[in-house]
Coordinates of C-alpha atoms and ligand atoms in Angstrom, one line a residue:
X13 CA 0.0 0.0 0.0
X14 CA 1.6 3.7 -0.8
X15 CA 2.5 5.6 1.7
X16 CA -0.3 8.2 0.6
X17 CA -3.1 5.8 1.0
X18 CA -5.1 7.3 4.0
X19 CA -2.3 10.0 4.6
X20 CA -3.4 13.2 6.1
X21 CA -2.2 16.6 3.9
X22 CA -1.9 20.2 4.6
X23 CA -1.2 21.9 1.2
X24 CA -0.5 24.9 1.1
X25 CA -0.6 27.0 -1.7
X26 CA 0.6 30.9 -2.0
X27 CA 0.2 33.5 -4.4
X28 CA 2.2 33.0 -7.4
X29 CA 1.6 31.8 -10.8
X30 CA 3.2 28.6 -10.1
X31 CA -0.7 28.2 -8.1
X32 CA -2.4 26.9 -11.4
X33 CA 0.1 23.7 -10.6
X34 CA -0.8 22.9 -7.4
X35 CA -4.2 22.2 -8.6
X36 CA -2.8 18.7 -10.1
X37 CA -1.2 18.1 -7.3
X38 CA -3.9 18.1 -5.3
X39 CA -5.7 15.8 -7.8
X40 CA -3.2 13.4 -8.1
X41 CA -2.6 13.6 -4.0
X42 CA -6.3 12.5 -3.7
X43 CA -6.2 10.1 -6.3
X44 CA -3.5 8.5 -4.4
X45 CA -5.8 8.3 -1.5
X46 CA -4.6 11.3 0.6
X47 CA -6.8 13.2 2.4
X48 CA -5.7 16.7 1.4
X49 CA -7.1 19.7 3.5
X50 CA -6.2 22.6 0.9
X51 CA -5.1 26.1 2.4
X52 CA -4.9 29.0 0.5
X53 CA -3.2 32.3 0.9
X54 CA -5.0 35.8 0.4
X55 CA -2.8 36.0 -2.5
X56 CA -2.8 32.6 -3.6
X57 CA -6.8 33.5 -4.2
X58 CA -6.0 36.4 -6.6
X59 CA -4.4 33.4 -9.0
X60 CA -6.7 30.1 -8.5
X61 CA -9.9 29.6 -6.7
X62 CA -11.0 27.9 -3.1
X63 CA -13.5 25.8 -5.8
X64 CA -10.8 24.4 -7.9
X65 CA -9.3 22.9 -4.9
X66 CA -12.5 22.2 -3.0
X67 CA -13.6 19.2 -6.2
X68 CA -10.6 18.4 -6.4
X69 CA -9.8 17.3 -3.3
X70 CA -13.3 16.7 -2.1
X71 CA -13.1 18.4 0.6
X72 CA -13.2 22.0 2.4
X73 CA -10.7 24.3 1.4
X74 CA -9.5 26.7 3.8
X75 CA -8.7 30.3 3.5
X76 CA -9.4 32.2 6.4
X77 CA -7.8 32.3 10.5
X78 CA -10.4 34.5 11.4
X79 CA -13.7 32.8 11.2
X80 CA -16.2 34.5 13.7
X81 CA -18.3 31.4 14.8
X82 CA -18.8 28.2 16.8
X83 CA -15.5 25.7 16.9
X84 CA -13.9 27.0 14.0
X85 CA -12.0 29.7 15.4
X86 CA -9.7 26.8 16.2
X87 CA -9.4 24.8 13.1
X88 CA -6.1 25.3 12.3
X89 CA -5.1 24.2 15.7
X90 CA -7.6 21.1 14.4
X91 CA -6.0 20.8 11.2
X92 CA -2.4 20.9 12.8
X93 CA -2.8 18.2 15.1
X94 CA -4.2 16.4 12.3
X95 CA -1.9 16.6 9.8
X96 CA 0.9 14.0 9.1
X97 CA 2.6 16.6 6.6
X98 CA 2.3 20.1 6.0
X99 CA 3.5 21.1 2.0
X100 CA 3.6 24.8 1.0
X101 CA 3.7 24.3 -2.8
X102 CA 4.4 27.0 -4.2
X103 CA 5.8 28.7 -1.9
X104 CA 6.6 32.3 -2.0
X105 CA 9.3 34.8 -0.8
X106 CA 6.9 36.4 1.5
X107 CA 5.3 33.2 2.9
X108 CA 9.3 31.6 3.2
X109 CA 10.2 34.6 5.0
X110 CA 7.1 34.8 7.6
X111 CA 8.0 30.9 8.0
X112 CA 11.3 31.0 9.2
X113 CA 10.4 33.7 11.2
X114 CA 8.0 31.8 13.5
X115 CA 5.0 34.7 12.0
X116 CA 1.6 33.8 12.0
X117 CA -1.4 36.0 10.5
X118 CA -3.3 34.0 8.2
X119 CA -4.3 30.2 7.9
X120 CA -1.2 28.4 6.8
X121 CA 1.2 30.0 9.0
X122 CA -0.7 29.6 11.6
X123 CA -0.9 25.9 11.1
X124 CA 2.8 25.1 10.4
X125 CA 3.2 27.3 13.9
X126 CA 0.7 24.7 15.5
X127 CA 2.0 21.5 13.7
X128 CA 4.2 18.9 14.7
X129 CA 4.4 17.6 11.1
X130 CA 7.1 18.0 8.8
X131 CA 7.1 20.7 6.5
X132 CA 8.0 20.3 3.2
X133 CA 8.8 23.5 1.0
X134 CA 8.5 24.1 -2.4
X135 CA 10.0 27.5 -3.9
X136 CA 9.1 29.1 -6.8
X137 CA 9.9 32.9 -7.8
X138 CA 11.4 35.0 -9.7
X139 CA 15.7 34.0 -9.7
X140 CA 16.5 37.3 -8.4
X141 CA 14.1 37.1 -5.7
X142 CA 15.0 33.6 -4.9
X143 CA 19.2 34.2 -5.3
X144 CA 18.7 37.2 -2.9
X145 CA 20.6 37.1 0.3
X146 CA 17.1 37.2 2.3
X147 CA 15.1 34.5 1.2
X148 CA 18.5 32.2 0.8
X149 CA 18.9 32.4 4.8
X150 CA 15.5 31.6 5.4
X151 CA 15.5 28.6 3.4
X152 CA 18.6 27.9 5.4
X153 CA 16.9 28.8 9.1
X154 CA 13.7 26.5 7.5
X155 CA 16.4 23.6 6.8
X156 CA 18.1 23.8 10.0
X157 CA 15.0 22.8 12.1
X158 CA 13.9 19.9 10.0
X159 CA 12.1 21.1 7.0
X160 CA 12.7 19.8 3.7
X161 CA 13.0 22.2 0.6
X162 CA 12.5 20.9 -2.6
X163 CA 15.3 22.2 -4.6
X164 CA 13.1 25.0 -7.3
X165 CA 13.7 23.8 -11.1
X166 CA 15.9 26.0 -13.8
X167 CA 13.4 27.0 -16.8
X168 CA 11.3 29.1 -18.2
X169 CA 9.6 31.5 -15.4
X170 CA 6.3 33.6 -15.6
X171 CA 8.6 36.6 -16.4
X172 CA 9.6 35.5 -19.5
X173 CA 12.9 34.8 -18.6
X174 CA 15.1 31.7 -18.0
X175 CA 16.2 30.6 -14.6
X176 CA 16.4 29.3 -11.7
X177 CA 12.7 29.7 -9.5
X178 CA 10.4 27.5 -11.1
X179 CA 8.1 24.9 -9.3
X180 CA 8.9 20.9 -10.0
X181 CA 6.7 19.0 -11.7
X182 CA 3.9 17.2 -10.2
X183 CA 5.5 13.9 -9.8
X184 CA 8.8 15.3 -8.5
X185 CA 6.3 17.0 -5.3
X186 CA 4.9 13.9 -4.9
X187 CA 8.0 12.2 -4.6
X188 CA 9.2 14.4 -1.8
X189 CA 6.2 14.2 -0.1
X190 CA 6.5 10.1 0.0
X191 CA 9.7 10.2 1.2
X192 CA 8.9 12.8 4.4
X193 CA 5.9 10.7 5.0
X194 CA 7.9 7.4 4.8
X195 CA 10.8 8.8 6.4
X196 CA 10.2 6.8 10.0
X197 CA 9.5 3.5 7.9
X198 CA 10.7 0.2 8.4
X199 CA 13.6 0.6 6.1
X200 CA 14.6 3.9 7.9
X201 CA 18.6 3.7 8.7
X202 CA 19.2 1.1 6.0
X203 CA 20.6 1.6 2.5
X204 CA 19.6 -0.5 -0.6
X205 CA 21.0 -1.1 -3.8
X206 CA 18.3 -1.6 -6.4
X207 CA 19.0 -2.3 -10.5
X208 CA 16.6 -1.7 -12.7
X209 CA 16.7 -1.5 -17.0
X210 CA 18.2 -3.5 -19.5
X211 CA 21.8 -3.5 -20.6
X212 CA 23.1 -2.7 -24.2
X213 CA 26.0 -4.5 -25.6
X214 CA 28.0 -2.3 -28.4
X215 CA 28.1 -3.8 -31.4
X216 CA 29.0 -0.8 -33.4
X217 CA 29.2 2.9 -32.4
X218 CA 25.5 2.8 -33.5
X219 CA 24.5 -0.6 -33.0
X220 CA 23.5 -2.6 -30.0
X221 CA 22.5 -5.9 -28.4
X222 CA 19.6 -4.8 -25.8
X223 CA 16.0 -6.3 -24.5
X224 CA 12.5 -5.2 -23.2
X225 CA 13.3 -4.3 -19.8
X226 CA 11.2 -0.9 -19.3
X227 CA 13.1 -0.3 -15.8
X228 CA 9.2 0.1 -14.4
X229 CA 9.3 -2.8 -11.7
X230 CA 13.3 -1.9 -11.0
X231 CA 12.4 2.1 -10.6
X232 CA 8.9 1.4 -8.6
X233 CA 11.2 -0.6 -5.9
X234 CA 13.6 2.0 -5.8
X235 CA 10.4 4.3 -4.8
X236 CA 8.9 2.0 -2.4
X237 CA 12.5 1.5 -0.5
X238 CA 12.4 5.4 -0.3
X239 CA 9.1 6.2 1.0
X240 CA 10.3 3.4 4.1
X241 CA 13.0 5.5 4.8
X242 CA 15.9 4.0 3.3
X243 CA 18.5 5.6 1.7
X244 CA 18.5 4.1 -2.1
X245 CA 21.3 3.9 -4.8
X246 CA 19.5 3.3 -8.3
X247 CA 21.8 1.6 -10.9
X248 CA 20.2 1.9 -14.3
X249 CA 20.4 0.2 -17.3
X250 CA 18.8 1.7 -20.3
X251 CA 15.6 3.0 -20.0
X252 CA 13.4 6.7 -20.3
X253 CA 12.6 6.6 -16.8
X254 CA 13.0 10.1 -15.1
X255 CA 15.4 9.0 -11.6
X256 CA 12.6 9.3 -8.8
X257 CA 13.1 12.3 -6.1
X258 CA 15.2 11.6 -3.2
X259 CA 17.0 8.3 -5.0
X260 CA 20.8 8.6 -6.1
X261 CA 20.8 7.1 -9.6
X262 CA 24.0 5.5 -11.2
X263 CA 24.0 4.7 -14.7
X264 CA 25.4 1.7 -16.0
X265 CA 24.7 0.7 -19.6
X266 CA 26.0 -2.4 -20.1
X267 CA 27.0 -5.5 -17.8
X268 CA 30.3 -5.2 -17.0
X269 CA 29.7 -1.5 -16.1
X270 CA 26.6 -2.4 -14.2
X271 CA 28.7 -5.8 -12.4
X272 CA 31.1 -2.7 -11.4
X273 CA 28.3 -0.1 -10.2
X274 CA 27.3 -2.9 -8.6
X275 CA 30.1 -3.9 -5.8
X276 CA 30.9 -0.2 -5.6
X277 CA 27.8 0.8 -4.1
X278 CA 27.1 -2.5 -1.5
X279 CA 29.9 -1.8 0.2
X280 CA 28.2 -1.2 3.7
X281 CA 24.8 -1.5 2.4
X282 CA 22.1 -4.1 3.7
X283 CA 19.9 -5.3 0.7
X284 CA 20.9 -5.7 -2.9
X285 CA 18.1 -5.8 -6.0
X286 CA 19.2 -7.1 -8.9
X287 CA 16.0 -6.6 -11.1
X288 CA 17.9 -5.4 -14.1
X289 CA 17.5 -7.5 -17.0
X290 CA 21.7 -7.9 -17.2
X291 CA 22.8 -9.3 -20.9
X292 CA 24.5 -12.8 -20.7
X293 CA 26.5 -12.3 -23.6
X294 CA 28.2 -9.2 -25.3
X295 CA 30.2 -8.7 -28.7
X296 CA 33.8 -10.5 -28.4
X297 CA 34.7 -7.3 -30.3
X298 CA 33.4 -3.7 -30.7
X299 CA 33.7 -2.3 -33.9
X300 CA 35.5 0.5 -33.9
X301 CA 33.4 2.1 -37.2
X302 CA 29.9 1.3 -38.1
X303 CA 30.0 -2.5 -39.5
X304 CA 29.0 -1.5 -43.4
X305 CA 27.2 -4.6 -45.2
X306 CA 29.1 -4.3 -48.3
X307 CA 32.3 -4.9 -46.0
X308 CA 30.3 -8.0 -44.3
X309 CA 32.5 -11.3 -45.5
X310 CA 31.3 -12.4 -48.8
X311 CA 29.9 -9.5 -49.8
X312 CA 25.9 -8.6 -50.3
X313 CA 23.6 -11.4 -49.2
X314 CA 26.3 -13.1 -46.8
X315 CA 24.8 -13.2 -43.3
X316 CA 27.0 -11.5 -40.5
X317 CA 28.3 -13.6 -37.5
X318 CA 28.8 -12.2 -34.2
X319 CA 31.1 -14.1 -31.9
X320 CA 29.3 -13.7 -28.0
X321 CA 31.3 -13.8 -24.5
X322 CA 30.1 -14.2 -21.6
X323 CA 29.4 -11.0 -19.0
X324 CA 30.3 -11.3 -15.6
X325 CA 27.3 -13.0 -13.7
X326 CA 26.8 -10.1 -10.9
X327 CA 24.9 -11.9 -9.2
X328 CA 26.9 -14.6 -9.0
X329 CA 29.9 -13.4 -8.4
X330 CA 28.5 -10.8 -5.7
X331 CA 27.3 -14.6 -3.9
X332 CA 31.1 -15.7 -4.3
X333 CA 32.8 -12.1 -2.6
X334 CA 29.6 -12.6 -0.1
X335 CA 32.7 -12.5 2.9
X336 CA 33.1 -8.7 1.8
X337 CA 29.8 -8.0 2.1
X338 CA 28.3 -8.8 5.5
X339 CA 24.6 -9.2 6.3
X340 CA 24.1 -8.2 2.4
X341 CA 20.3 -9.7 1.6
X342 CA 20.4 -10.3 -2.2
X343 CA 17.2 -10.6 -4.0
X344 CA 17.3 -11.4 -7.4
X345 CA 14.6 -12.2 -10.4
X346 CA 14.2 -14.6 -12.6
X347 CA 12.2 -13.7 -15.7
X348 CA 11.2 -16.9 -17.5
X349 CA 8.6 -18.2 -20.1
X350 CA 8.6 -21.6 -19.1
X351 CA 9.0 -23.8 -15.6
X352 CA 9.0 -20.9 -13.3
X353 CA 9.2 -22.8 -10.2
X354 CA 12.0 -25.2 -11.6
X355 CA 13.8 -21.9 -13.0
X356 CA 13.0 -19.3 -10.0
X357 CA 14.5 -22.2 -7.2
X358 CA 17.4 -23.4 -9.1
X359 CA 18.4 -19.5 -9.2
X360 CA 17.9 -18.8 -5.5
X361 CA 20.0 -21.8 -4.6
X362 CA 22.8 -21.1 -7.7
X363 CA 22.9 -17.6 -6.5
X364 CA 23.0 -18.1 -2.9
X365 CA 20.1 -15.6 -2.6
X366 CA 18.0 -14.6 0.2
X367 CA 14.6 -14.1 -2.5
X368 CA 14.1 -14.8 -5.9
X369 CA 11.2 -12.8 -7.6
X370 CA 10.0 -15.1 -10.3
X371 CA 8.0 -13.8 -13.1
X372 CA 6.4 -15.5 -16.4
X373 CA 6.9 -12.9 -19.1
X374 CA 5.3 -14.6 -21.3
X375 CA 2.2 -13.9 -19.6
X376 CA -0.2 -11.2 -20.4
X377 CA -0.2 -8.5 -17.4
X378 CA 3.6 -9.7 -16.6
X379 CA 6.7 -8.0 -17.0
X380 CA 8.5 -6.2 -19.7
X381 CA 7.0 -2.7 -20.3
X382 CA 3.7 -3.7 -18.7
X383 CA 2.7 -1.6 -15.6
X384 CA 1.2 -4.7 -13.8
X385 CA 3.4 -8.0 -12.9
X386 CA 2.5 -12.0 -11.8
X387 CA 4.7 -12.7 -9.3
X388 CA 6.0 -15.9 -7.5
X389 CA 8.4 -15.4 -4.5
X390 CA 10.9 -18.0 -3.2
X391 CA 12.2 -17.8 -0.6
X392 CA 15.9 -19.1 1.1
X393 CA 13.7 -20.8 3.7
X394 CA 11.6 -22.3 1.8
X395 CA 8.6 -19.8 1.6
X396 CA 6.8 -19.8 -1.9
X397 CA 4.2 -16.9 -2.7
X398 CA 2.0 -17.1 -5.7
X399 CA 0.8 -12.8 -6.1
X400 CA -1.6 -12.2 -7.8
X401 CA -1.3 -9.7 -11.1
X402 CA -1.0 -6.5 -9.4
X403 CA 0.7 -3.4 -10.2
X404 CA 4.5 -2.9 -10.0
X405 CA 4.1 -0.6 -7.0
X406 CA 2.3 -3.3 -4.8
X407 CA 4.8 -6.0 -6.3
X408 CA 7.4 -3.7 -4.8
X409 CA 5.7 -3.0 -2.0
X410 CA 5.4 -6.9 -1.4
X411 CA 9.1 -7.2 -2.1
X412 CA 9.7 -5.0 0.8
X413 CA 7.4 -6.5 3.3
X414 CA 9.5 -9.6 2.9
X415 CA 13.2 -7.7 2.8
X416 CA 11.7 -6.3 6.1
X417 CA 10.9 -9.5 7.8
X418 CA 14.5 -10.7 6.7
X419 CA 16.5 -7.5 8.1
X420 CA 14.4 -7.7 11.5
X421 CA 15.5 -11.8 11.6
X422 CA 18.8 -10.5 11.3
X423 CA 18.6 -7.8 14.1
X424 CA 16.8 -10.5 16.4
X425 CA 19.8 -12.4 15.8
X426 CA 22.0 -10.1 16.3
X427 CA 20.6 -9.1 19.4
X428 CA 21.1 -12.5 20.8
X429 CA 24.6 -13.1 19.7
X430 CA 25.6 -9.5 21.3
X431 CA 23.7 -10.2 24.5
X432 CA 25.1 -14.2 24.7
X433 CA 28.9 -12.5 24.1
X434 CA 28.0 -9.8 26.8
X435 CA 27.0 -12.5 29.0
X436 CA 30.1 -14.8 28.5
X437 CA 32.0 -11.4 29.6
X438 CA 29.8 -10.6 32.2
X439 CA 30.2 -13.9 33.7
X440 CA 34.2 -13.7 33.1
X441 CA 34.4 -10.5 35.0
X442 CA 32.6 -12.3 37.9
X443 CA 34.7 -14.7 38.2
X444 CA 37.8 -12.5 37.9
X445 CA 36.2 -10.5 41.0
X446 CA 35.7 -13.4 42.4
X447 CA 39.7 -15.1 42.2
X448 CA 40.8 -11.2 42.7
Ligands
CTP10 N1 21.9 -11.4 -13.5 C1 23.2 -11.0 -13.0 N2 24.2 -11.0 -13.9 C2 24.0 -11.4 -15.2 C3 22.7 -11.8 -15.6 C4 21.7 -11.8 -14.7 O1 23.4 -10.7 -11.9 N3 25.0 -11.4 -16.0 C5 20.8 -11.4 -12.5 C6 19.6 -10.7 -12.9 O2 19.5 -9.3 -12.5 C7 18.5 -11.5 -12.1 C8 19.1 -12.9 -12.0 O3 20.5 -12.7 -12.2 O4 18.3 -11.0 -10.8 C9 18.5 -13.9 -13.0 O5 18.9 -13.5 -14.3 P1 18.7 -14.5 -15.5 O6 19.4 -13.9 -16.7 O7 17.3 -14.9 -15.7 O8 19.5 -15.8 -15.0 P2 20.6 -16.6 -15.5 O9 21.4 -16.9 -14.3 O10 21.3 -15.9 -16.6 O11 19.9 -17.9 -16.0 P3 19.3 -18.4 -17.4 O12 20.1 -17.9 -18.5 O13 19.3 -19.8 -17.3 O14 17.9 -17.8 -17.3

C-alpha cells in the first residue's frame, strides 16, 4: 500500500503563478488516497480559486484564520494536530520569509506554527528574488529545524525569462512528499541497492544488443525503498525513466559497467536488488566504425556472424565475494517463459540468494513494459508466494514486506549473539572479582 493511502495533507498553496500547478497536485494527491485539507493564501486567491481545490480534493478548502463562529475559530489548531505533513507548494518569498520567522497571520502560518508535522517547502519565484541574500537564509533557518525544501527547477519563469525559480513537476512533489511521510519506515537507517533496466552491448558505435526491460518494476522498488526510509542507490540500465526524487541514480549501460556499479555501491549497504535485465552475452569485439554490409564477408547477401562472451554473472559473483559484504540480503529475479518454479528455485540456490522474484513474461499482465506484474516469491527458507497480477508498486511493496521480515530476523539475531557474548564477559568479569 503507498504511503499516501489514507495520509493526512496540509497543502498549502501561496500567491504565485506557479498556483495553477498545485491544482494537479492536489488531484493526483487525492487520487493517491490522501486526504488533502487545501489552504490558500490571500494571495494565492488572486491566482486560482477555493472551488478548484474544494472538487478536487473533495473536501473544504481553507482560507481564512479568522472565522467568527462556533469551533472554528480553532481549526487550524484542528488541522495541525491532524496533519501527518504540511506542503507549501508553491511557496513564495513572502510566505518563506514569515516561516522562518515563526510569524503567523493567516491560515497556513498559523498551522505550520501549531504542527508537529514535517514541513515540506517548495519555492518558486522569480531567480533574483530567490538568489537574494534574504530568502537564501531563510531557506537555510527553514532547513536547519527539519524542513525539507524541494530544490526549485531551472526553466522558463512567468517573467519570460530563464532561470532558476520554477516549481517541480507534479510527480517530483509527490516524490518528496512520499519520502517525508515514509521517512520513519521500516527501512529507515538502512541503504539498498536496487538495478533496474536492461543492458546494451556495443556492437558498433550505432548498434547494440539490448532487451524489453522498461526499468518500471526496478524504478517502482527504488520508490517503495524510499518512502520506508531508506537511503536508495538506483543503478540503471537503459531505460526513459525520469530517476525518482530523493534516490541517487547511477548509470550503467551495459553488464560489465553495471557488475562494477554494482560492488561499488554495496559496500556497507544491507539489501541488494538485482532486477535489471543484465545481458549474458556481449560482442567479443566492438567495432570501432559502423559495421558496413558491403564490407560484411562475402559480400551482399552473406549473413554477418557475431562471436558472444560471456558478461560477468553479478549476481553470481556478488554470492562468491559474499565474505566482503556482510549481512548483504540479495534478491534477485528470474524472468522466464517456461517452468518458473524449476527456474525461480534453481536461481535462489545457484545464486545463494535470500529471495528470488519469479516472473512468467510470457504472460499477459507480466513484466516487460507492462505496468502490472505476476509474481511468485521463493524464498531461502523455503517460503513460496503465488501474487496475484497487481501493479509494480504493490509487487514492490510486497518485495519489501519480505526484505523487512528478513533485516528484523537478522537484528533478532544479532541481538542474541551481542547479549550471549555480553553475558560470557559478564560472567568472566565475575569470576575474575571473584579469584581477585
Ligand atoms: N543477473 C546477473 N548477472 C548477469 C545476468 C543476470 O546478476 N550477467 C541477475 C539478474 O539481474 C536477475 C538474475 O540474475 O536478478 C537472473 O537472471 P537470468 O538472466 O534470468 O538468470 P541466468 O542466471 O542468466 O539464468 P538463465 O540464463 O538460465 O535464465
Amino acid at each position: 500500500m503507498s504511503v499516501l493511502q489514507g495520509a493526512r495533507l496540509v497543502v498549502g498553496v501561496t500567491g504565485g503563478i506557479a498556483a495553477y500547478k498545485a491544482a494537479d497536485l492536489v488531484s493526483k494527491l487525492t487520487q493517491a488516497g490522501a486526504l488533502v485539507d487545501v489552504v490558500l493564501t490571500a494571495r494565492a486567491q488572486e491566482f486560482v480559486t477555493p472551488l478548484t481545490f474544494a472538487t478536487l480534493s473533495q473536501r473544504p478548502v481553507w482560507t481564512d484564520l479568522w472565522e467568527p463562529t462556533g469551533t472554528a475559530a480553532a481549526r487550524h489548531i484542528e488541522l495541525a494536530a491532524e496533519a501527518q505533513l504540511v506542503l507549501v507548494a508553491p511557496a513564495t518569498a513572502n510566505t518563506i520569509a514569515k516561516l522562518a520567522h515563526g510569524m503567523a497571520d493567516d491560515m497556513l502560518t498559523a498551522i505550520a506554527l501549531a504542527t508537529a508535522a514535517p514541513l515540506v517547502i517548495a519555492p518558486a519565484m522569480e531567480t533574483h528574488m530567490l538568489a537574494h541574500p534574504a530568502t537564501q537564509a531563510n531557506l537555510a533557518l527553514l532547513r536547519e529545524r527539519g524542513a525539507h525544501i524541494v530544490p526549485s527547477e531551472e526553466g522558463r519563469l512567468a517573467s519570460g525569462m530563464l532561470g532558476a525559480g520554477r516549481l517541480p513537476e507534479t510527480a517530483t512533489l509527490l516524490g518528496a512528499a512520499r519520502m517525508v511521510l515514509g521517512a520513519r519506515g521500516n527501512l529507515a537507517g538502512r541503504h539498498v541497492v536496487v538495478t533496474a533496466g536492461g543492458t546494451q552491448e556495443a556492437i558498433d558505435p550505432v548498434r547494440y544488443i539490448g532487451n524489453r526491460s522498461s526499468g518500471r518494476q526496478g524504478f517502482a522498488i527504488a520508490e517503495a525503498a524510499r518512502d520506508r526510509g531508506a537511503a536508495v542507490t538506483l543503478i540503471a540500465g537503459a531505460t526513459e525513466l525520469a530517476t525518482p526524487y530523493g534516490v541517487t541514480r547511477v548509470d550503467a549501460p551495459t553488464a560489465q559497467a553495471m557488475r562494477d556499479a554494482v560492488f561499488a555501491a554495496c559496500a556497507g549497504a544491507d539489501v541488494l536488488v538485482m532486477s535489471a535485465a543484465v545481458a549474458d552475452f556481449t560482442p567479443e569485439t566492438v567495432a570501432e566504425q559502423k559495421i558496413k554490409k558491403r564490407a560484411v564477408a562475402g559480400g551482399d547477401g552473406a549473413g554477418l556472424v557475431l562471436r558472444l562472451k560471456r558478461t560477468p554473472d553479478i549476481l553470481g559473483e556478488m554470492h562468491a565475494a559474499a565474505d566482503q559484504f556482510p549481512g548483504l540480503i540479495r534478491v534477485g529475479f528470474a524472468a522466464e517463459t517456461q517452468q518458473l518454479r524449476e527456474a525461480g528455485l534453481e536461481k535462489l540456490t545457484r545464486k545463494g540468494l535470500d529471495l528470488v522474484v519469479a516472473n512468467d513474461v510470457s504472460q499477459p499482465g507480466s513484466g516487460f513494459g507492462s505496468m502490472t506484474n505476476t509474481v511468485t516469491l521463493f524464498y531461502k527458507d523455503g517460503r513460496v508466494a503465488d501474487l496475484a497480477n497487481m501493479a509494480k508498486s504493490e509487487v514492490a511493496e510486497r518485495i519489501w514486506d519480505a526484505v523487512a521480515e528478513m533485516l528484523a530476523q537478522h537484528e533478532r539475531e544479532k541481538t542474541r549473539k551481542d547479549s550471549a557474548r555480553a553475558g560470557v564477559k559478564g560472567s568472566t568479569s565475575d569470576e575474575q572479582s571473584r579469584w581477585h
